[in-house]
Coordinates of C-alpha atoms in Angstrom, one line a residue:
X1 CA 153.9 57.1 77.9
X2 CA 153.3 60.3 79.9
X3 CA 150.4 60.5 82.3
X4 CA 147.3 62.8 81.7
X5 CA 148.0 66.5 82.1
X6 CA 145.3 68.8 83.8
X7 CA 142.8 70.7 81.7
X8 CA 144.7 74.0 82.1
X9 CA 148.0 72.4 81.1
X10 CA 146.1 71.0 78.0
X11 CA 144.6 74.4 77.2
X12 CA 148.0 76.2 77.6
X13 CA 149.4 73.6 75.1
X14 CA 146.6 74.3 72.7
X15 CA 147.2 78.1 72.8
X16 CA 150.9 77.7 72.1
X17 CA 151.1 75.0 69.6
X18 CA 152.2 75.7 66.1
X19 CA 149.6 74.3 63.8
X20 CA 150.4 72.3 60.7
X21 CA 148.3 73.5 57.8
X22 CA 150.1 72.5 54.6
X23 CA 150.2 69.4 52.6
X24 CA 153.5 67.3 53.0
X25 CA 154.8 66.3 49.6
X26 CA 158.3 64.9 48.9
X27 CA 159.3 65.6 52.4
X28 CA 158.3 69.2 52.4
X29 CA 155.4 71.0 53.8
X30 CA 153.8 72.8 50.8
X31 CA 150.7 75.1 50.2
X32 CA 148.3 74.0 47.4
X33 CA 149.4 74.9 44.0
X34 CA 146.1 76.8 43.5
X35 CA 146.6 78.6 46.8
X36 CA 143.3 77.6 48.0
X37 CA 142.4 76.7 51.7
X38 CA 139.5 75.5 53.6
X39 CA 138.6 76.1 57.4
X40 CA 139.1 73.5 60.1
X41 CA 136.8 74.2 63.0
X42 CA 137.0 73.3 66.7
X43 CA 133.5 71.5 67.2
X44 CA 133.6 72.2 71.0
X45 CA 133.6 75.9 70.3
X46 CA 132.3 76.4 66.7
X47 CA 135.4 78.5 66.1
X48 CA 137.8 78.3 63.1
X49 CA 141.3 77.0 64.2
X50 CA 143.2 77.4 61.1
X51 CA 143.1 77.1 57.2
X52 CA 144.3 74.0 55.7
X53 CA 145.7 73.6 52.1
X54 CA 143.1 72.5 49.7
X55 CA 145.0 70.2 47.3
X56 CA 143.7 69.7 43.7
X57 CA 144.5 67.4 40.9
X58 CA 148.0 69.1 40.3
X59 CA 149.0 68.6 43.9
X60 CA 147.8 64.8 43.7
X61 CA 149.8 64.5 40.3
X62 CA 152.9 65.8 42.1
X63 CA 152.5 63.6 45.1
X64 CA 152.0 60.5 42.9
X65 CA 155.0 61.4 40.7
X66 CA 157.3 61.7 43.8
X67 CA 155.8 58.5 45.4
X68 CA 156.5 56.6 42.1
X69 CA 160.0 58.0 41.9
X70 CA 160.6 56.9 45.5
X71 CA 159.2 53.5 44.9
X72 CA 161.2 52.8 41.8
X73 CA 164.5 54.1 43.4
X74 CA 164.3 51.3 46.0
X75 CA 165.3 53.5 48.9
X76 CA 162.4 52.1 50.7
X77 CA 160.8 49.5 48.7
X78 CA 164.1 47.5 48.4
X79 CA 165.4 48.5 51.8
X80 CA 166.4 45.6 54.0
X81 CA 163.5 44.8 56.1
X82 CA 165.4 45.3 59.3
X83 CA 166.1 48.9 58.0
X84 CA 162.3 49.5 57.5
X85 CA 161.8 48.2 61.0
X86 CA 164.5 50.5 62.4
X87 CA 162.9 53.7 60.9
X88 CA 159.4 52.7 62.0
X89 CA 160.3 52.0 65.5
X90 CA 162.2 55.5 65.5
X91 CA 158.8 57.0 64.4
X92 CA 157.2 55.4 67.4
X93 CA 159.7 56.9 69.8
X94 CA 159.3 60.3 68.3
X95 CA 155.5 60.0 68.6
X96 CA 155.9 59.0 72.3
X97 CA 158.0 62.1 72.8
X98 CA 155.3 64.4 71.4
X99 CA 152.3 62.5 72.8
X100 CA 150.7 65.6 74.4
X101 CA 151.0 67.6 71.4
X102 CA 149.5 65.0 69.2
X103 CA 146.6 64.4 71.7
X104 CA 145.8 68.1 71.7
X105 CA 145.8 68.5 68.0
X106 CA 143.5 65.5 67.6
X107 CA 141.2 66.7 70.3
X108 CA 140.9 70.3 69.0
X109 CA 139.8 69.3 65.5
X110 CA 137.7 66.2 66.2
X111 CA 136.0 67.0 69.5
X112 CA 137.1 63.6 71.0
X113 CA 137.8 63.7 74.8
X114 CA 141.4 64.0 75.4
X115 CA 141.0 61.2 78.0
X116 CA 140.2 58.7 75.1
X117 CA 142.9 60.2 72.8
X118 CA 145.5 60.0 75.5
X119 CA 144.6 56.7 77.1
X120 CA 143.2 54.7 74.0
X121 CA 143.8 56.1 70.6
X122 CA 147.5 57.0 70.9
X123 CA 148.7 54.0 72.9
X124 CA 146.9 51.6 70.5
X125 CA 148.3 53.5 67.5
X126 CA 151.8 53.3 69.0
X127 CA 151.4 49.6 69.6
X128 CA 150.1 49.1 66.1
X129 CA 153.1 50.8 64.5
X130 CA 155.5 48.9 66.5
X131 CA 153.9 45.6 66.0
X132 CA 154.0 46.0 62.2
X133 CA 157.5 47.3 62.3
X134 CA 158.5 44.1 64.3
X135 CA 156.7 41.9 61.7
X136 CA 158.8 43.5 58.9
X137 CA 161.7 41.0 59.1
X138 CA 159.7 38.1 60.2
X139 CA 157.5 37.4 57.2
X140 CA 158.6 34.4 55.1
X141 CA 157.9 33.4 51.6
X142 CA 157.0 29.8 50.5
X143 CA 157.9 27.1 48.0
X144 CA 155.4 24.9 46.2
X145 CA 155.4 21.1 46.2
X146 CA 156.2 21.0 42.5
X147 CA 158.7 18.1 42.4
X148 CA 162.6 17.8 42.5
X149 CA 163.0 19.2 38.9
X150 CA 161.6 22.7 39.9
X151 CA 162.3 25.3 42.3
X152 CA 159.0 27.3 42.7
X153 CA 159.2 30.4 45.0
X154 CA 156.1 32.2 46.1
X155 CA 157.1 35.7 47.2
X156 CA 155.4 38.9 48.2
X157 CA 156.4 42.3 46.8
X158 CA 155.0 45.7 47.7
X159 CA 152.1 46.9 45.6
X160 CA 153.7 50.2 44.8
X161 CA 151.9 53.5 45.3
X162 CA 149.2 53.2 47.9
X163 CA 146.6 55.9 48.6
X164 CA 145.1 55.7 52.2
X165 CA 141.9 57.7 52.8
X166 CA 141.1 58.2 56.5
X167 CA 137.9 58.9 58.5
X168 CA 137.4 61.7 61.0
X169 CA 136.6 59.6 64.0
X170 CA 139.9 58.0 64.7
X171 CA 142.6 60.1 62.9
X172 CA 145.7 58.8 64.5
X173 CA 144.6 55.4 65.1
X174 CA 143.3 54.8 61.5
X175 CA 146.5 56.3 60.2
X176 CA 148.3 53.7 62.2
X177 CA 146.2 51.0 60.9
X178 CA 146.9 51.9 57.3
X179 CA 150.5 53.0 57.2
X180 CA 151.7 50.4 59.6
X181 CA 151.4 47.5 57.3
X182 CA 151.8 49.6 54.0
X183 CA 155.0 51.0 55.0
X184 CA 156.4 47.8 56.5
X185 CA 155.9 46.0 53.3
X186 CA 157.8 48.6 51.2
X187 CA 155.2 50.7 49.7
X188 CA 155.1 54.5 48.9
X189 CA 152.0 55.9 50.7
X190 CA 149.9 59.0 50.0
X191 CA 147.5 59.8 52.9
X192 CA 144.3 61.8 52.6
X193 CA 143.0 62.8 56.0
X194 CA 139.4 63.6 56.4
X195 CA 138.6 67.3 55.8
X196 CA 137.6 67.8 59.5
X197 CA 140.9 66.2 61.0
X198 CA 144.1 66.9 59.3
X199 CA 146.6 68.4 61.8
X200 CA 147.7 65.3 63.8
X201 CA 148.2 63.5 60.5
X202 CA 150.3 66.3 59.2
X203 CA 152.3 66.4 62.3
X204 CA 153.0 62.7 62.2
X205 CA 154.3 62.9 58.6
X206 CA 156.7 65.6 59.8
X207 CA 157.8 63.1 62.7
X208 CA 158.2 60.4 60.1
X209 CA 160.7 62.1 58.0
X210 CA 162.5 63.1 61.1
X211 CA 162.6 59.5 61.8
X212 CA 164.4 58.8 58.5
X213 CA 161.6 57.9 56.1
X214 CA 162.9 58.9 52.7
X215 CA 161.1 61.8 50.7
X216 CA 158.2 60.6 48.6
X217 CA 157.4 57.5 50.7
X218 CA 154.8 59.1 53.2
X219 CA 153.0 62.0 51.8
X220 CA 149.9 63.9 53.0
X221 CA 147.4 65.5 50.6
X222 CA 144.7 67.5 52.4
X223 CA 141.4 68.6 50.9
X224 CA 137.8 67.8 50.1
X225 CA 136.8 64.1 49.2
X226 CA 135.0 65.2 46.1
X227 CA 138.2 66.8 44.8
X228 CA 141.3 65.4 46.5
X229 CA 139.9 61.9 47.2
X230 CA 138.4 61.5 43.8
X231 CA 141.8 62.6 42.2
X232 CA 143.4 59.8 44.1
X233 CA 140.8 57.3 43.2
X234 CA 140.9 58.1 39.4
X235 CA 144.8 58.4 39.2
X236 CA 146.1 56.0 36.6
X237 CA 149.4 55.6 38.6
X238 CA 148.1 54.8 41.9
X239 CA 148.1 50.9 42.5
X240 CA 145.8 50.7 45.4
X241 CA 143.4 52.6 47.7
X242 CA 142.7 51.7 51.3
X243 CA 139.6 53.6 52.6
X244 CA 137.8 53.7 55.9
X245 CA 134.5 55.6 56.1
X246 CA 130.9 55.6 54.9
X247 CA 129.6 52.8 52.6
X248 CA 128.4 55.6 50.0
X249 CA 131.9 56.9 49.7
X250 CA 133.3 53.4 49.6
X251 CA 131.1 52.7 46.6
X252 CA 132.6 55.7 44.8
X253 CA 136.1 54.2 45.1
X254 CA 135.0 51.0 43.5
X255 CA 133.6 53.2 40.7
X256 CA 136.8 55.2 40.4
X257 CA 138.7 52.0 40.1
X258 CA 136.4 50.7 37.4
X259 CA 136.8 53.9 35.4
X260 CA 140.7 54.2 35.7
X261 CA 143.2 51.4 36.1
X262 CA 141.4 48.8 38.1
X263 CA 143.5 49.8 40.9
X264 CA 143.1 47.3 44.1
X265 CA 140.5 48.7 46.5
X266 CA 140.1 47.8 50.1
X267 CA 137.2 49.3 52.1
X268 CA 136.1 49.3 55.7
X269 CA 132.8 50.9 55.8
X270 CA 129.8 51.4 58.0
X271 CA 128.0 49.2 60.6
X272 CA 124.6 48.8 62.4
X273 CA 126.0 46.5 64.9
X274 CA 124.0 44.4 67.4
X275 CA 124.6 43.5 70.9
X276 CA 122.6 40.4 71.9
X277 CA 121.9 39.9 75.7
X278 CA 120.1 36.7 76.5
X279 CA 118.1 36.0 79.7
X280 CA 120.9 33.8 81.1
X281 CA 123.5 36.5 80.8
X282 CA 125.6 36.8 84.0
X283 CA 126.1 40.0 86.1
X284 CA 124.0 42.6 84.4
X285 CA 126.1 45.3 86.0
X286 CA 129.1 44.1 84.0
X287 CA 126.9 43.7 80.9
X288 CA 125.6 47.3 81.2
X289 CA 129.3 48.5 81.5
X290 CA 130.1 46.8 78.2
X291 CA 126.8 48.2 76.5
X292 CA 127.4 51.7 77.5
X293 CA 131.2 51.6 76.4
X294 CA 130.1 50.0 73.1
X295 CA 127.6 52.7 72.0
X296 CA 128.9 55.9 73.8
X297 CA 132.6 55.6 73.3
X298 CA 133.7 58.5 71.1
X299 CA 130.1 59.9 71.1
X300 CA 128.9 56.8 69.1
X301 CA 131.1 58.0 66.3
X302 CA 132.3 54.6 65.7
X303 CA 131.7 52.0 62.9
X304 CA 131.8 49.1 65.4
X305 CA 129.5 50.9 67.8
X306 CA 126.8 48.3 69.1
X307 CA 124.1 50.7 68.5
X308 CA 121.3 48.0 68.5
X309 CA 120.7 46.4 71.9
X310 CA 118.8 43.1 71.3
X311 CA 117.8 42.0 74.6
X312 CA 115.5 39.1 76.0
X313 CA 112.2 40.4 77.2
X314 CA 112.7 38.8 80.6
X315 CA 115.6 41.0 81.6
X316 CA 115.1 44.0 79.2
X317 CA 113.8 46.5 82.0
X318 CA 116.4 45.6 84.4
X319 CA 119.3 45.9 81.9
X320 CA 118.0 49.3 80.7
X321 CA 117.9 50.5 84.2
X322 CA 121.3 49.4 84.8
X323 CA 122.6 51.1 81.6
X324 CA 121.0 54.3 82.8
X325 CA 122.9 54.0 86.0
X326 CA 126.1 53.5 84.2
X327 CA 125.6 56.6 82.2
X328 CA 126.5 58.6 85.4
X329 CA 130.1 57.6 84.7
X330 CA 130.1 59.4 81.4
X331 CA 130.3 63.1 82.1
X332 CA 129.9 65.3 79.0
X333 CA 131.7 68.5 78.4
X334 CA 134.9 70.3 77.3
X335 CA 137.0 67.8 75.3
X336 CA 140.2 69.2 76.8
X337 CA 139.2 68.5 80.3
X338 CA 140.5 64.8 81.0
X339 CA 137.5 64.4 83.5
X340 CA 135.0 64.2 80.6
X341 CA 134.2 61.0 78.8
X342 CA 131.9 62.6 76.2
X343 CA 133.1 65.4 74.0
X344 CA 131.7 67.3 71.0
X345 CA 130.2 65.9 67.8
X346 CA 132.8 66.4 65.0
X347 CA 130.8 68.9 62.9
X348 CA 127.7 70.9 62.6
X349 CA 126.7 68.6 59.6
X350 CA 127.1 65.5 61.7
X351 CA 125.3 67.2 64.7
X352 CA 122.3 68.0 62.5
X353 CA 122.3 64.4 61.0
X354 CA 122.2 62.8 64.6
X355 CA 119.5 65.1 65.7
X356 CA 117.6 64.3 62.6
X357 CA 117.5 60.6 63.6
X358 CA 116.5 61.4 67.1
X359 CA 113.5 63.2 65.8
X360 CA 112.7 60.3 63.3
X361 CA 112.8 57.8 66.4
X362 CA 110.3 59.9 68.2
X363 CA 108.0 60.4 65.2
X364 CA 108.1 56.6 64.5
X365 CA 107.1 55.7 68.0
X366 CA 110.1 54.8 69.8
X367 CA 110.3 56.0 73.5
X368 CA 113.2 58.1 74.7
X369 CA 114.2 57.0 78.2
X370 CA 117.1 59.5 78.6
X371 CA 118.7 62.2 76.3
X372 CA 117.4 63.1 73.0
X373 CA 118.5 66.8 73.2
X374 CA 121.4 68.9 72.2
X375 CA 123.5 69.7 75.3
X376 CA 124.0 73.4 76.1
X377 CA 127.8 73.9 76.2
X378 CA 128.8 77.3 74.6
X379 CA 128.5 77.3 70.9
X380 CA 129.9 73.8 70.5
X381 CA 128.1 70.7 69.0
X382 CA 127.2 68.5 71.9
X383 CA 124.4 65.9 72.2
X384 CA 123.3 64.2 75.2
X385 CA 123.7 60.4 75.3
X386 CA 120.3 59.1 74.1
X387 CA 118.6 55.7 74.7
X388 CA 115.4 54.8 72.9
X389 CA 113.2 51.9 74.2
X390 CA 110.3 50.2 72.5
X391 CA 112.2 50.0 69.2
X392 CA 111.1 47.7 66.5
X393 CA 113.5 46.3 63.8
X394 CA 111.6 48.2 61.0
X395 CA 112.2 51.6 62.5
X396 CA 114.7 53.9 60.9
X397 CA 116.9 54.2 64.0
X398 CA 117.2 50.3 64.1
X399 CA 118.3 50.1 60.4
X400 CA 120.4 53.0 59.4
X401 CA 123.8 54.0 60.9
X402 CA 123.5 57.1 63.0
X403 CA 127.0 57.5 63.9
X404 CA 126.1 59.3 67.2
X405 CA 125.4 58.7 70.9
X406 CA 122.1 56.9 70.2
X407 CA 121.2 53.3 71.5
X408 CA 118.1 51.6 70.2
X409 CA 116.7 48.9 72.5
X410 CA 114.9 46.0 70.7
X411 CA 113.0 43.3 72.8
X412 CA 113.0 39.7 71.7
X413 CA 111.6 36.4 73.0
X414 CA 114.3 34.0 72.2
X415 CA 117.9 33.4 71.0
X416 CA 116.7 32.4 67.5
X417 CA 114.7 35.6 67.3
X418 CA 117.7 37.6 68.5
X419 CA 119.8 36.1 65.7
X420 CA 117.2 37.0 63.0
X421 CA 117.0 40.4 64.1
X422 CA 120.8 40.8 64.4
X423 CA 121.3 39.6 60.8
X424 CA 118.3 41.7 59.5
X425 CA 120.7 44.5 58.2
X426 CA 122.7 45.3 55.1
X427 CA 125.8 45.7 57.3
X428 CA 128.0 43.1 58.8
X429 CA 131.0 44.7 60.7
X430 CA 130.8 43.7 64.4
X431 CA 128.6 42.2 67.0
X432 CA 128.4 41.1 70.7
X433 CA 126.8 38.3 72.6
X434 CA 126.1 37.9 76.2
X435 CA 125.1 34.6 77.7
X436 CA 126.3 32.1 80.4
X437 CA 126.0 29.2 77.9
X438 CA 129.4 29.1 76.1
X439 CA 128.3 26.5 73.6
X440 CA 125.2 28.7 72.6
X441 CA 127.5 31.7 72.4
X442 CA 129.7 30.0 69.8
X443 CA 126.8 28.8 67.8
X444 CA 125.4 32.3 67.7
X445 CA 128.7 33.7 66.8
X446 CA 128.9 31.4 63.8
X447 CA 125.3 32.3 62.8
X448 CA 125.8 36.1 62.9
X449 CA 127.1 37.6 59.6
X450 CA 129.7 40.0 61.0
X451 CA 133.5 40.2 60.7
X452 CA 134.2 40.4 64.4
X453 CA 131.9 38.8 67.0
X454 CA 132.8 39.1 70.8
X455 CA 131.4 37.0 73.6
X456 CA 130.6 38.3 77.0
X457 CA 132.5 41.6 76.1
X458 CA 132.6 44.5 73.7
X459 CA 135.7 45.1 71.5
X460 CA 137.5 44.6 68.1
X461 CA 140.0 42.0 69.1
X462 CA 143.6 43.3 69.3
X463 CA 146.4 44.0 66.9
X464 CA 146.8 40.3 66.0
X465 CA 143.2 39.8 64.9
X466 CA 141.9 41.0 61.6
X467 CA 139.2 43.7 61.5
X468 CA 136.8 44.3 58.7
X469 CA 133.2 43.4 57.7
X470 CA 130.7 41.4 55.7
X471 CA 128.1 42.8 53.2
X472 CA 128.2 46.5 53.0
X473 CA 130.6 46.8 55.9
X474 CA 133.7 45.8 53.9
X475 CA 135.3 44.9 50.8
X476 CA 138.6 43.5 49.6
X477 CA 140.8 43.0 52.8
X478 CA 141.2 43.6 56.5
X479 CA 142.9 46.0 58.9
X480 CA 145.2 44.8 61.6
X481 CA 147.1 41.4 62.1
X482 CA 149.4 39.8 59.6
X483 CA 146.4 39.6 57.0
X484 CA 146.8 43.4 56.6
X485 CA 150.3 42.7 55.2
X486 CA 148.8 40.6 52.4
X487 CA 146.6 43.3 51.0
X488 CA 149.5 45.6 50.6
X489 CA 151.6 43.1 48.6
X490 CA 151.4 41.4 45.3
X491 CA 151.8 37.6 45.2
X492 CA 154.3 36.4 42.7
X493 CA 155.5 33.1 41.6
X494 CA 159.1 32.5 40.5
X495 CA 159.5 29.2 38.6
X496 CA 163.0 27.7 37.9
X497 CA 163.5 24.5 36.0
X498 CA 166.5 22.9 37.5
X499 CA 165.9 19.5 35.8
X500 CA 169.1 17.7 34.4
X501 CA 168.9 18.0 30.6
X502 CA 170.9 14.7 30.4
X503 CA 167.9 12.7 32.0
X504 CA 164.8 12.2 29.9
X505 CA 161.6 12.7 31.6
X506 CA 158.2 11.0 30.7
X507 CA 155.6 13.5 29.2
X508 CA 152.1 13.4 30.6

């Protein structure tokens, strides 16, 4: 993939790019039938970039109709797995050729540093799509041990029409996590991007049709969650919704399912993730590097952000000091400048929400050791990376998901106390443990109620490992790995009696 461009090269590209603004339905870019649009804003400047089609129920109905027709026609759902693989791999190649364009579109709408989009998000998205494409013709069915008189086949078939509802924090990567396994298994997919971040998804849909994806197999409906998202959740001819976003909105999709056709729901929701650092942790410089990455990557707008640093009292002060030193490696500023590691908060609404939590932390007695203020950079929405010390587990900033560049440091006296504090949350998405005692690390990993637990590092595994949460962090399935293919398929038993009718059999 191409190397990073300069800030001026990215800006010139941003100034000259054609901006996709219409929904993609049945292989064509379409305005909303109502003619309504909504603004998409550059959070680094506060300025309107474009107006996006605001799809309503009529547009969702049309997309579902076209998706169902495509599914029933079999052009994709019954295509040979090797053909689906070929098309998905061609999509990857087209995305590679347009990588700078996609990176700029994503950065303009999300405020994400283009360094992260270009070096992390897009490479991982491409790897995800290629990996699922390669798996397409390598998944086998089963037979059951039902005796010589029966052939019992256990096969998987695509669910049908799948709606994927995306978050605004990782638009391209979360699109890949959803459509990779959903398309590989033969479904027709309707994607609703977050209101704040539409353009990179719309562009990828254009590339998908150029790659050979049949009309109706991948469609994009843009619009507000309370209208477009609800229409998808309530639609009686959608078979499944896969959602990544807040727990509150995830609950709504479960309600929509109950009120409509009991469609399958898969949720990946919020997190208040702990990072446990015990007093025997080796090399605090390395630990601090992981801690900093875990909470400030993507400005903390990350469901797997380790926003609670639960650290043994013997090393707490040294570790906090080292974290503050590491923050020098995280310059904040214009997202299109590849020298910056921290960009803009995605919206004024999210900016105000984060600043409200910072104010709440102060009022409840936590001590700010760095940050805590809005960063003055034009008219954009920037917040300094913020570290709170002297946080107790009962404080609001230790219990609620902030989704911003805010770290809460909680002091503990033992490993047992660390585990109790780590599990004292309604969430259970991810966690990290740092200790030199590998046996202790594995025991703690089993005790922590979270879907992914890393030892002596921060991360989410790789494409081969499932990702999702316990408790309020997840429901119904997992992203990534072959397990993701399971949730986009229906399990079917085909039972054939092959007994010889001339041979009598004993009856139980």
